[in-house]
Amino acid sequence: AAGVGLADIRTGDSLVINGEIEIVTETAPPPFLEGVFSTIYSGWVFRTDETRAMEADDFDNPGMLYVEQGLEAFNTAMGTEGNSCATCHETPETLSTVRATYPQWDEEHGTVQTVEMQILECQTERMGVAEPYGYDSQEMRNMAALIASVGRGQTINVAIDGPAAETWALGEEIYYTAYGQMELSCAHCHERNYGNLIRADHLSQGQVNGFPTYRLKNANIVSVHNRFRGCIRDTRGEPYAIGSPEFVALELYVASRGNGLSVEGPAVRN
Amino acid sequence: MLLAATIGLAATSLQADVIAPGDVVMTEYGEVTESLTGVPGDPARGQAIMVDRGQGNCLACHQVTALDHEPWHGEVGPSLDGVATRWDEAALRGLLVNADTVFPDSIMPAFYKVSGFVRPGDGFTTRPAPADLQPMLAAQDIEDVVAFLMTLTDY
């Protein structure tokens, strides 16, 4: 019956991007998941050889085209102050620790912020951008992909204690809630059935270390919240809104389930 | 005229015999002994419902050798080969109506249930469910799927 079936999955392979960035695709779980998982796996492990290979070289990774667009926007002035991101942050590389540590508590705003929220903050509060990027817009995904790409190889380490603890607990509650007419929780599929085929797809552990992710199905990069939305829709459920406090909390919680894996975005998935 | 009237009457009484999702009587072992419609199930139709991704979509989770001509059988649930030797008709009907009595917190959806959900949607649209949310399978669909499952006697 239901259970973890890693029979068809080849574990133990390593991913090295461009022959230099070493990616941890399987490792010991964070302390709060000991007893749930013996090993946590990147979604990369569950994909076909072809899909895996696309991620190993930037020339083969279609997600990198969006990173390039993000880089162009990074260096382009926007808003009434005449600043570009580069005015204050010089190069994207100065933001290389961001992806591994977000979502993160923001003292000034008294809330947990995702990378997208932080970008919006800089646009609206520091650049005078009248029409900031939509949370799930192409421009936002490009910028988020740029910020992920410069953090590749860093170990995911989001803080779940202190002021973030309450948000994290909400995320945990959402993770284990059975949604929709099919009454399925994230855990039903990604904790209790990873490795198993659901129709033609091998279920992964539903990690977010590869986001924004290039999805072959969409022929574009997709955001974390877009993926959450799709997974709840597939339960015949009504998803929370993209950018909602519920999805921010869920993102923090799910990201923390990957503490110990590497930043991979933009990853390649089907 | 007379014939039409008779058919109309038959259809009406047929409707009246359908047990609504809220009225299904389940035994403490999760069996539903009474047919939901009183109309014998059609195994051929049941097979089609099981395969259809918009209806039963049972193959998303189950392997069935008799349906090998269909691609992609899932591994989330057990193989249904020989299922009729493990469960009788009342038990199979009960599993489809709501498997939670037999398998608590099962990943298998309850196919004949219309309330008690968290954020139910209108199918796969992401919109909230309408007030008159229909069960995932209609009463006769359940009977037809049960009839097909009853043919699965071989391993």
Coordinates of C-alpha atoms in Angstrom, one line a residue:
Chain A
A1 CA 0.0 0.0 0.0
A2 CA 1.0 3.6 0.4
G3 CA 4.6 4.0 1.5
V4 CA 7.8 5.3 0.3
G5 CA 9.0 3.6 -2.9
L6 CA 12.4 4.6 -3.9
A7 CA 12.7 1.5 -6.0
D8 CA 12.7 3.3 -9.4
I9 CA 14.7 6.2 -8.2
R10 CA 18.5 6.3 -8.6
T11 CA 19.9 7.9 -5.6
G12 CA 23.5 8.7 -4.8
D13 CA 24.3 10.6 -8.0
S14 CA 25.9 14.0 -7.6
L15 CA 25.1 17.2 -9.4
V16 CA 27.9 19.6 -10.2
I17 CA 26.8 22.7 -12.2
N18 CA 29.2 24.0 -14.9
G19 CA 31.8 21.6 -13.5
E20 CA 32.3 23.8 -10.5
I21 CA 29.2 24.4 -8.3
E22 CA 28.7 21.4 -6.1
I23 CA 25.0 20.8 -5.2
V24 CA 23.9 18.8 -2.2
T25 CA 21.0 16.8 -3.6
E26 CA 20.6 14.4 -0.6
T27 CA 21.5 14.8 3.0
A28 CA 20.4 14.3 6.6
P29 CA 17.0 16.0 7.5
P30 CA 16.8 19.1 9.7
P31 CA 16.3 18.1 13.4
F32 CA 12.5 18.7 13.3
L33 CA 12.1 16.1 10.6
E34 CA 14.3 13.3 12.1
G35 CA 11.9 10.4 12.5
V36 CA 10.0 11.5 9.4
F37 CA 12.7 11.2 6.8
S38 CA 16.0 9.5 7.1
T39 CA 17.2 11.5 4.1
I40 CA 16.0 14.7 2.4
Y41 CA 16.2 14.8 -1.4
S42 CA 16.2 17.6 -3.9
G43 CA 13.5 17.2 -6.6
W44 CA 16.4 16.8 -9.0
V45 CA 16.9 13.2 -7.8
F46 CA 13.4 12.2 -8.9
R47 CA 13.7 13.4 -12.5
T48 CA 14.8 11.6 -15.7
D49 CA 18.4 11.6 -16.8
E50 CA 17.6 14.1 -19.6
T51 CA 16.0 16.6 -17.2
R52 CA 18.8 16.1 -14.7
A53 CA 21.4 16.8 -17.3
M54 CA 19.9 20.0 -18.4
E55 CA 20.5 21.5 -15.0
A56 CA 24.2 20.5 -15.0
D57 CA 25.3 23.1 -17.6
D58 CA 24.1 26.7 -17.9
F59 CA 24.1 26.4 -21.7
D60 CA 21.5 23.6 -21.5
N61 CA 19.4 25.2 -18.7
P62 CA 16.6 27.2 -20.4
G63 CA 16.1 28.9 -17.0
M64 CA 19.3 30.8 -17.5
L65 CA 17.8 32.9 -20.3
Y66 CA 15.4 34.4 -17.7
V67 CA 18.4 35.0 -15.4
E68 CA 20.0 37.0 -18.2
Q69 CA 16.8 39.1 -18.5
G70 CA 16.9 39.6 -14.7
L71 CA 20.5 40.8 -14.9
E72 CA 19.5 43.4 -17.6
A73 CA 16.7 44.7 -15.4
F74 CA 19.1 44.7 -12.4
N75 CA 21.3 47.2 -14.2
T76 CA 18.4 49.3 -15.6
A77 CA 17.2 52.5 -13.8
M78 CA 13.6 52.4 -12.7
G79 CA 11.4 54.7 -10.7
T80 CA 11.5 58.4 -9.7
E81 CA 14.8 58.2 -7.9
G82 CA 16.7 57.2 -11.1
N83 CA 18.2 54.2 -9.4
S84 CA 18.8 50.7 -10.6
C85 CA 19.3 47.8 -8.3
A86 CA 23.0 48.1 -9.1
T87 CA 23.1 51.6 -7.7
C88 CA 22.8 50.1 -4.2
H89 CA 23.7 46.5 -4.6
E90 CA 26.5 46.8 -7.2
T91 CA 26.3 43.3 -8.5
P92 CA 23.8 40.4 -8.0
E93 CA 26.7 38.5 -6.4
T94 CA 26.5 40.9 -3.4
L95 CA 23.1 39.3 -2.8
S96 CA 24.4 35.7 -3.0
T97 CA 23.4 34.7 0.6
V98 CA 19.7 35.8 0.0
R99 CA 18.2 32.7 -1.6
A100 CA 19.5 30.4 1.1
T101 CA 18.2 32.4 4.0
Y102 CA 14.7 33.5 2.7
P103 CA 11.9 33.6 3.7
Q104 CA 13.3 35.7 6.6
W105 CA 12.0 37.8 9.4
D106 CA 12.1 41.5 8.6
E107 CA 12.4 43.6 11.7
E108 CA 11.3 46.9 10.2
H109 CA 8.1 45.5 8.8
G110 CA 7.4 43.0 11.6
T111 CA 6.7 40.2 9.2
V112 CA 8.4 37.3 7.4
Q113 CA 9.4 38.3 3.9
T114 CA 10.0 36.3 0.8
V115 CA 12.6 37.3 -1.8
E116 CA 9.7 38.7 -3.9
M117 CA 8.5 40.9 -1.0
Q118 CA 12.0 42.2 -0.4
I119 CA 12.3 43.2 -4.1
L120 CA 8.9 44.9 -3.9
E121 CA 10.1 46.7 -0.8
C122 CA 13.2 48.1 -2.6
Q123 CA 11.1 49.1 -5.6
T124 CA 8.4 50.9 -3.6
E125 CA 10.3 52.3 -0.6
R126 CA 13.7 53.0 -2.1
M127 CA 13.3 53.5 -5.9
G128 CA 10.0 55.3 -6.2
V129 CA 8.6 52.7 -8.7
A130 CA 5.0 53.6 -9.3
E131 CA 4.1 50.2 -10.8
P132 CA 6.2 47.6 -9.0
Y133 CA 6.5 44.1 -10.3
G134 CA 3.5 41.9 -9.8
Y135 CA 4.3 39.1 -7.3
D136 CA 4.1 36.4 -10.0
S137 CA 5.0 38.5 -13.0
Q138 CA 7.6 37.5 -15.6
E139 CA 9.8 40.4 -14.4
M140 CA 9.6 39.4 -10.8
R141 CA 10.4 35.7 -11.6
N142 CA 13.3 36.8 -13.8
M143 CA 14.7 38.9 -10.9
A144 CA 14.1 36.2 -8.3
A145 CA 15.8 33.7 -10.7
L146 CA 18.8 36.0 -10.9
I147 CA 19.1 36.2 -7.1
A148 CA 18.7 32.4 -6.8
S149 CA 21.3 31.8 -9.5
V150 CA 24.1 33.7 -7.7
G151 CA 23.3 31.7 -4.6
R152 CA 23.6 28.3 -6.2
G153 CA 25.6 25.8 -4.1
Q154 CA 24.9 27.6 -0.8
T155 CA 23.3 25.6 1.9
I156 CA 19.7 26.3 2.6
N157 CA 19.5 27.6 6.2
V158 CA 16.2 29.5 6.9
A159 CA 15.6 30.5 10.5
I160 CA 12.5 29.0 12.0
D161 CA 12.9 30.2 15.6
G162 CA 12.6 33.6 17.2
P163 CA 10.2 36.0 15.6
A164 CA 9.7 33.6 12.6
A165 CA 8.4 30.8 14.8
E166 CA 4.7 31.8 14.7
T167 CA 4.7 32.0 10.9
W168 CA 6.6 28.8 10.7
A169 CA 3.9 27.1 12.9
L170 CA 1.2 28.4 10.6
G171 CA 3.1 26.9 7.6
E172 CA 3.4 23.6 9.3
E173 CA -0.4 23.5 10.0
I174 CA -1.1 24.3 6.3
Y175 CA 1.3 21.6 5.2
Y176 CA -0.6 18.9 7.1
T177 CA -4.1 20.1 6.3
A178 CA -6.1 18.0 3.8
Y179 CA -7.5 20.4 1.2
G180 CA -10.1 20.3 -1.5
Q181 CA -12.7 17.7 -2.4
M182 CA -10.0 15.1 -2.6
E183 CA -8.9 15.9 0.9
L184 CA -5.2 15.7 0.3
S185 CA -2.4 17.4 2.2
C186 CA 1.1 18.2 1.1
A187 CA 2.2 15.4 3.4
H188 CA -0.1 12.8 1.7
C189 CA 1.8 13.2 -1.5
H190 CA 5.3 14.5 -0.6
E191 CA 6.0 13.0 2.8
R192 CA 4.1 9.7 2.6
N193 CA 4.5 8.9 -1.1
Y194 CA 7.7 10.4 -2.4
G195 CA 9.3 8.1 -4.9
N196 CA 5.9 6.6 -5.9
L197 CA 4.4 7.2 -9.3
I198 CA 1.2 9.2 -9.4
R199 CA 0.1 8.5 -12.9
A200 CA 3.2 9.4 -15.0
D201 CA 5.0 11.5 -12.4
H202 CA 7.4 10.4 -9.7
L203 CA 6.4 12.3 -6.5
S204 CA 9.3 14.1 -5.0
Q205 CA 9.6 15.5 -1.4
G206 CA 8.2 18.8 -2.7
Q207 CA 11.3 20.8 -1.9
V208 CA 11.6 24.4 -2.9
N209 CA 15.4 24.7 -3.1
G210 CA 15.2 24.8 -6.9
F211 CA 12.9 27.8 -7.3
P212 CA 12.2 29.7 -9.3
T213 CA 12.2 26.5 -11.4
Y214 CA 12.2 26.2 -15.2
R215 CA 9.3 23.9 -15.9
L216 CA 9.4 22.1 -19.2
K217 CA 5.6 21.8 -19.1
N218 CA 5.2 25.6 -18.9
A219 CA 8.3 26.4 -21.1
N220 CA 9.0 29.1 -18.5
I221 CA 10.2 29.7 -15.0
V222 CA 7.6 29.3 -12.2
S223 CA 7.5 30.7 -8.7
V224 CA 7.1 28.8 -5.5
H225 CA 3.7 30.1 -4.9
N226 CA 2.6 29.2 -8.4
R227 CA 3.6 25.6 -7.7
F228 CA 1.7 25.6 -4.3
R229 CA -1.3 26.9 -6.1
G230 CA -1.2 24.2 -8.7
C231 CA -0.8 21.5 -6.1
I232 CA -3.8 22.7 -4.1
R233 CA -5.8 23.1 -7.3
D234 CA -5.1 19.5 -8.1
T235 CA -6.8 18.4 -4.9
R236 CA -10.0 20.0 -6.3
G237 CA -9.4 22.7 -3.8
E238 CA -9.4 26.5 -3.7
P239 CA -5.8 27.7 -3.3
Y240 CA -4.7 30.6 -1.3
A241 CA -3.7 33.7 -3.3
I242 CA -0.2 34.0 -4.6
G243 CA 1.7 36.3 -2.2
S244 CA -0.9 35.7 0.6
P245 CA 0.3 35.4 4.2
E246 CA -0.7 31.7 4.1
F247 CA 1.6 31.0 1.2
V248 CA 4.4 33.0 2.7
A249 CA 4.1 30.9 5.8
L250 CA 3.9 27.7 3.8
E251 CA 7.0 28.8 1.9
L252 CA 8.9 29.4 5.1
Y253 CA 7.9 26.0 6.4
V254 CA 8.6 24.1 3.2
A255 CA 11.9 25.9 2.7
S256 CA 13.0 24.8 6.2
R257 CA 12.2 21.2 5.4
G258 CA 15.1 21.6 2.9
N259 CA 17.6 23.1 5.4
G260 CA 20.8 21.3 4.4
L261 CA 20.1 21.0 0.7
S262 CA 21.7 23.5 -1.7
V263 CA 20.2 26.4 -3.6
E264 CA 19.6 25.2 -7.1
G265 CA 17.4 27.8 -8.8
P266 CA 16.7 28.0 -11.6
A267 CA 16.4 24.2 -11.5
V268 CA 14.9 22.2 -14.4
R269 CA 11.8 20.1 -13.7
N270 CA 9.0 18.6 -15.9
Chain B
M1 CA -48.2 8.8 -25.4
L2 CA -48.9 6.1 -22.9
L3 CA -45.4 4.7 -23.5
A4 CA -43.8 8.1 -22.9
A5 CA -45.8 8.5 -19.8
T6 CA -44.7 5.2 -18.4
I7 CA -41.0 5.9 -19.2
G8 CA -41.4 9.3 -17.5
L9 CA -42.8 7.6 -14.4
A10 CA -40.1 5.0 -14.4
A11 CA -37.4 7.7 -14.6
T12 CA -39.1 9.6 -11.7
S13 CA -39.2 6.6 -9.5
L14 CA -35.7 5.8 -10.4
Q15 CA -34.5 9.2 -9.3
A16 CA -36.4 8.8 -6.1
D17 CA -34.5 5.6 -5.3
V18 CA -31.1 7.3 -5.5
I19 CA -29.6 7.6 -2.0
A20 CA -28.1 11.1 -1.6
P21 CA -24.5 11.3 -0.3
G22 CA -25.7 12.5 3.1
D23 CA -28.1 9.6 3.5
V24 CA -25.8 6.7 2.8
V25 CA -25.8 4.2 5.7
M26 CA -22.4 2.8 6.4
T27 CA -21.8 -0.1 8.8
E28 CA -19.1 0.1 11.5
Y29 CA -16.8 -1.8 9.2
G30 CA -17.2 0.7 6.4
E31 CA -19.6 -1.3 4.3
V32 CA -22.5 0.1 2.3
T33 CA -24.9 -2.9 1.8
E34 CA -27.6 -1.1 -0.1
S35 CA -27.2 -0.2 -3.8
L36 CA -27.1 3.6 -4.2
T37 CA -29.6 3.4 -7.1
G38 CA -31.2 0.0 -7.2
V39 CA -30.0 -0.3 -10.8
P40 CA -27.4 -3.0 -11.4
G41 CA -23.9 -1.7 -12.2
D42 CA -22.5 -1.8 -15.7
P43 CA -18.9 -3.1 -15.6
A44 CA -18.0 -1.7 -19.0
R45 CA -19.1 1.8 -18.0
G46 CA -17.3 1.3 -14.7
Q47 CA -14.1 0.5 -16.5
A48 CA -14.3 3.7 -18.5
I49 CA -15.0 5.8 -15.4
M50 CA -11.9 4.3 -13.6
V51 CA -9.7 5.2 -16.5
D52 CA -11.0 8.7 -17.2
R53 CA -8.8 11.4 -15.6
G54 CA -11.7 13.7 -15.1
Q55 CA -13.8 11.1 -13.3
G56 CA -12.4 8.2 -11.2
N57 CA -8.8 8.6 -12.3
C58 CA -8.2 5.5 -10.2
L59 CA -5.1 4.7 -12.3
A60 CA -3.4 7.8 -10.9
C61 CA -2.8 5.7 -7.8
H62 CA -3.6 2.1 -8.7
Q63 CA -2.2 -0.6 -11.0
V64 CA -4.8 -2.9 -12.7
T65 CA -3.5 -5.6 -15.0
A66 CA -6.8 -5.8 -16.8
L67 CA -6.4 -2.2 -17.8
D68 CA -2.8 -2.7 -19.1
H69 CA -3.8 -1.2 -22.5
E70 CA -4.0 2.2 -20.7
P71 CA -0.7 4.0 -20.1
W72 CA 0.6 5.1 -16.7
H73 CA -0.6 3.3 -13.6
G74 CA 0.3 4.8 -10.3
E75 CA 2.0 3.3 -7.3
V76 CA 0.4 5.3 -4.5
G77 CA -2.2 2.7 -3.7
P78 CA -2.1 -1.1 -3.9
S79 CA -2.7 -3.1 -7.1
L80 CA -6.4 -3.8 -7.6
D81 CA -5.7 -7.2 -9.1
G82 CA -7.8 -9.8 -7.3
V83 CA -9.6 -7.1 -5.3
A84 CA -12.9 -8.9 -5.6
T85 CA -11.4 -11.9 -3.7
R86 CA -10.4 -9.5 -0.8
W87 CA -13.6 -7.4 -0.5
D88 CA -17.3 -8.1 -1.2
E89 CA -19.6 -5.8 -3.0
A90 CA -20.8 -3.9 0.1
A91 CA -17.2 -3.4 1.2
L92 CA -16.1 -2.1 -2.2
R93 CA -19.1 0.3 -2.4
G94 CA -18.1 1.5 1.1
L95 CA -14.5 2.1 0.1
L96 CA -15.6 4.2 -2.9
V97 CA -18.1 6.2 -0.9
N98 CA -15.5 7.0 1.8
A99 CA -12.5 4.8 2.5
D100 CA -11.7 6.6 5.8
T101 CA -13.6 4.1 8.0
V102 CA -11.5 1.3 6.7
F103 CA -8.3 3.3 6.1
P104 CA -8.2 6.3 8.5
D105 CA -6.6 9.4 7.0
S106 CA -6.3 7.6 3.7
I107 CA -4.9 9.4 0.7
M108 CA -7.7 7.8 -1.3
P109 CA -10.4 10.4 -1.9
A110 CA -14.1 9.8 -0.8
F111 CA -15.9 9.7 -4.1
Y112 CA -19.5 10.1 -2.7
K113 CA -19.2 12.9 -0.3
V114 CA -20.3 16.6 -0.6
S115 CA -19.5 18.3 2.7
G116 CA -16.9 18.6 5.4
F117 CA -14.1 19.7 3.1
V118 CA -11.4 22.4 3.7
R119 CA -11.4 25.0 0.9
P120 CA -13.2 22.8 -1.6
G121 CA -13.0 24.0 -5.2
D122 CA -15.1 24.0 -8.3
G123 CA -13.4 21.0 -9.9
F124 CA -9.9 22.0 -11.0
T125 CA -10.7 25.7 -11.7
T126 CA -9.2 27.1 -8.4
R127 CA -12.5 28.8 -7.8
P128 CA -14.4 28.0 -4.7
A129 CA -16.9 25.2 -4.8
P130 CA -20.5 26.0 -5.8
A131 CA -23.2 25.6 -3.1
D132 CA -24.5 22.5 -4.7
L133 CA -21.2 20.7 -4.9
Q134 CA -21.6 17.4 -6.6
P135 CA -19.8 14.2 -5.4
M136 CA -16.8 13.3 -7.5
L137 CA -18.7 10.3 -8.8
A138 CA -22.5 10.1 -9.2
A139 CA -24.5 7.3 -7.6
Q140 CA -24.7 5.1 -10.7
D141 CA -21.0 5.7 -11.4
I142 CA -20.2 4.2 -8.1
E143 CA -22.4 1.2 -8.8
D144 CA -20.8 0.8 -12.3
V145 CA -17.2 1.0 -10.8
V146 CA -18.1 -1.6 -8.1
A147 CA -19.5 -3.9 -10.9
F148 CA -16.1 -3.6 -12.7
L149 CA -14.1 -4.2 -9.5
M150 CA -16.2 -7.3 -8.9
T151 CA -14.8 -8.7 -12.1
L152 CA -11.2 -8.4 -10.8
T153 CA -10.9 -11.9 -9.4
D154 CA -7.5 -12.8 -10.8
Y155 CA -4.0 -12.0 -9.6

